[in-house]
């Protein structure tokens, strides 16, 4: 009996510990970028002034974004969104798919893109922060195109403030 125990202890192999297929690398863990603050560290008054609107109302605010709406039907709007561990290239591809041509930019030493729609009334501007990014998006609404200038100039000013205030 002792011989049977000895043979079973030495001769067996445990296949459950041996990989059966190709080894896969461990999943990449996203490097969290700096804290972009609630609403990109901008106040309602700053959004109103930089957006060029007479007044704005904050429509929603949550852990990852904020939206402001100017008064009136079909009026302008501004949106801020923060994306943790999400690829900026996916956002760039979506913006391109809806007819906006992304252009590479840099804000405060951080790379990103801005994309203006053909009518000149909507701009999306996104900035990469490690494995994260944030985006400012502005629409002049149905009747504001042309009267307030290029919305990318305005979203850039918002992005500059967000980058200046990172981690505060």
Coordinates of C-alpha atoms in Angstrom, one line a residue:
X1 CA 0.0 0.0 0.0
X2 CA 2.9 2.4 0.8
X3 CA 4.3 1.7 -2.7
X4 CA 0.9 2.6 -4.3
X5 CA 0.8 5.9 -2.5
X6 CA 4.4 6.7 -3.5
X7 CA 3.8 5.9 -7.1
X8 CA 0.6 8.0 -7.2
X9 CA 2.3 11.0 -5.6
X10 CA 5.3 10.9 -8.0
X11 CA 3.8 9.8 -11.2
X12 CA 0.8 12.0 -11.6
X13 CA 0.7 15.3 -13.4
X14 CA -1.8 18.0 -12.7
X15 CA -3.0 19.2 -16.1
X16 CA -5.1 22.0 -14.6
X17 CA -2.0 24.0 -13.8
X18 CA -0.5 23.7 -17.3
X19 CA -1.8 26.2 -19.9
X20 CA -3.5 24.5 -22.7
X21 CA -3.6 27.3 -25.2
X22 CA -1.4 30.3 -26.2
X23 CA -0.4 32.6 -23.4
X24 CA -2.2 35.9 -23.4
X25 CA -0.6 39.0 -22.1
X26 CA -2.3 40.5 -19.1
X27 CA -4.8 43.2 -19.8
X28 CA -3.4 46.8 -19.9
X29 CA -4.3 48.8 -16.8
X30 CA -5.2 52.4 -17.7
X31 CA -3.0 55.1 -16.3
X32 CA -5.3 57.6 -14.8
X33 CA -4.8 61.1 -15.9
X34 CA -5.0 64.2 -13.6
X35 CA -8.4 65.2 -12.1
X36 CA -10.2 67.5 -14.6
X37 CA -12.5 68.8 -11.9
X38 CA -16.3 69.2 -11.9
X39 CA -17.3 70.7 -15.2
X40 CA -13.7 71.1 -16.4
X41 CA -13.1 73.5 -13.5
X42 CA -15.2 76.2 -15.2
X43 CA -18.1 78.1 -13.6
X44 CA -21.4 78.8 -15.2
X45 CA -20.4 82.4 -15.7
X46 CA -17.2 81.4 -17.4
X47 CA -19.0 79.1 -19.8
X48 CA -21.5 81.9 -20.6
X49 CA -18.8 84.5 -21.2
X50 CA -16.5 82.3 -23.2
X51 CA -19.4 80.8 -25.1
X52 CA -20.5 84.2 -26.1
X53 CA -24.1 83.6 -24.9
X54 CA -26.2 86.2 -23.2
X55 CA -27.3 83.6 -20.6
X56 CA -26.9 79.9 -20.0
X57 CA -28.6 77.4 -17.7
X58 CA -26.9 74.3 -16.5
X59 CA -29.1 71.5 -17.8
X60 CA -27.2 68.6 -16.1
X61 CA -24.1 67.9 -14.1
X62 CA -22.9 64.5 -13.1
X63 CA -19.6 62.8 -12.2
X64 CA -18.3 62.8 -15.8
X65 CA -19.9 65.8 -17.5
X66 CA -21.9 69.0 -17.6
X67 CA -24.2 70.6 -20.2
X68 CA -25.3 74.2 -20.5
X69 CA -28.1 75.5 -22.7
X70 CA -28.6 79.1 -23.9
X71 CA -32.1 80.4 -23.7
X72 CA -34.6 79.7 -26.5
X73 CA -35.7 77.0 -28.8
X74 CA -32.9 75.7 -31.1
X75 CA -30.4 77.7 -29.1
X76 CA -26.7 77.1 -28.5
X77 CA -25.2 74.7 -26.0
X78 CA -21.9 73.7 -24.4
X79 CA -21.0 70.3 -23.1
X80 CA -18.0 69.1 -21.1
X81 CA -17.2 65.4 -20.7
X82 CA -14.4 63.5 -19.1
X83 CA -13.5 60.0 -20.2
X84 CA -11.4 57.8 -17.9
X85 CA -9.4 55.0 -19.6
X86 CA -11.1 55.6 -22.9
X87 CA -9.3 56.0 -26.3
X88 CA -9.4 59.5 -27.7
X89 CA -9.0 57.9 -31.2
X90 CA -12.5 56.4 -30.9
X91 CA -13.9 59.8 -30.3
X92 CA -11.9 61.3 -33.2
X93 CA -13.3 58.5 -35.5
X94 CA -16.9 59.3 -34.4
X95 CA -16.5 63.0 -35.0
X96 CA -15.1 62.3 -38.4
X97 CA -18.0 60.0 -39.2
X98 CA -20.5 62.8 -38.7
X99 CA -18.8 65.1 -41.1
X100 CA -16.3 67.0 -38.9
X101 CA -12.7 67.0 -40.0
X102 CA -10.4 66.5 -36.9
X103 CA -7.3 68.6 -36.8
X104 CA -4.4 67.9 -34.5
X105 CA -3.9 70.5 -31.8
X106 CA -1.9 71.2 -28.6
X107 CA -3.3 73.0 -25.6
X108 CA -0.9 73.7 -22.6
X109 CA 1.5 71.0 -23.9
X110 CA -1.2 68.4 -24.1
X111 CA -2.1 66.9 -27.5
X112 CA -5.6 66.5 -28.9
X113 CA -7.9 67.4 -31.7
X114 CA -10.5 69.9 -32.7
X115 CA -13.2 69.3 -35.3
X116 CA -15.5 72.0 -36.9
X117 CA -18.6 71.0 -38.8
X118 CA -18.9 72.3 -42.4
X119 CA -21.6 74.9 -41.4
X120 CA -19.2 76.4 -38.8
X121 CA -21.7 76.0 -36.0
X122 CA -20.4 73.0 -34.0
X123 CA -16.9 72.3 -32.6
X124 CA -15.6 69.3 -30.7
X125 CA -12.3 69.7 -29.0
X126 CA -10.6 66.9 -27.1
X127 CA -7.4 66.8 -25.1
X128 CA -5.4 63.6 -24.1
X129 CA -4.4 63.2 -20.5
X130 CA -2.4 59.9 -20.1
X131 CA -5.0 57.2 -20.8
X132 CA -7.9 59.7 -20.3
X133 CA -9.2 62.6 -22.2
X134 CA -11.7 65.4 -21.8
X135 CA -13.8 67.1 -24.4
X136 CA -15.5 70.4 -24.8
X137 CA -18.2 70.6 -27.4
X138 CA -20.1 73.7 -28.5
X139 CA -23.0 74.2 -30.8
X140 CA -24.4 77.6 -31.8
X141 CA -27.8 76.1 -32.5
X142 CA -29.8 76.6 -35.7
X143 CA -29.4 80.3 -36.0
X144 CA -26.1 81.2 -34.4
X145 CA -23.7 80.1 -37.0
X146 CA -21.5 83.0 -38.3
X147 CA -22.7 85.6 -35.8
X148 CA -20.4 84.4 -33.0
X149 CA -17.2 83.5 -34.9
X150 CA -15.6 80.1 -34.9
X151 CA -16.8 77.9 -32.0
X152 CA -13.4 76.2 -31.9
X153 CA -11.8 79.4 -30.8
X154 CA -14.3 79.5 -27.9
X155 CA -13.9 75.8 -26.9
X156 CA -10.1 76.2 -27.1
X157 CA -10.3 78.9 -24.4
X158 CA -12.4 76.6 -22.2
X159 CA -9.9 73.8 -22.7
X160 CA -7.0 76.1 -21.9
X161 CA -8.6 76.9 -18.5
X162 CA -9.3 73.2 -17.8
X163 CA -5.6 72.4 -18.5
X164 CA -4.4 75.3 -16.4
X165 CA -6.5 74.2 -13.5
X166 CA -5.7 70.4 -13.6
X167 CA -5.5 68.7 -10.3
X168 CA -6.7 71.7 -8.3

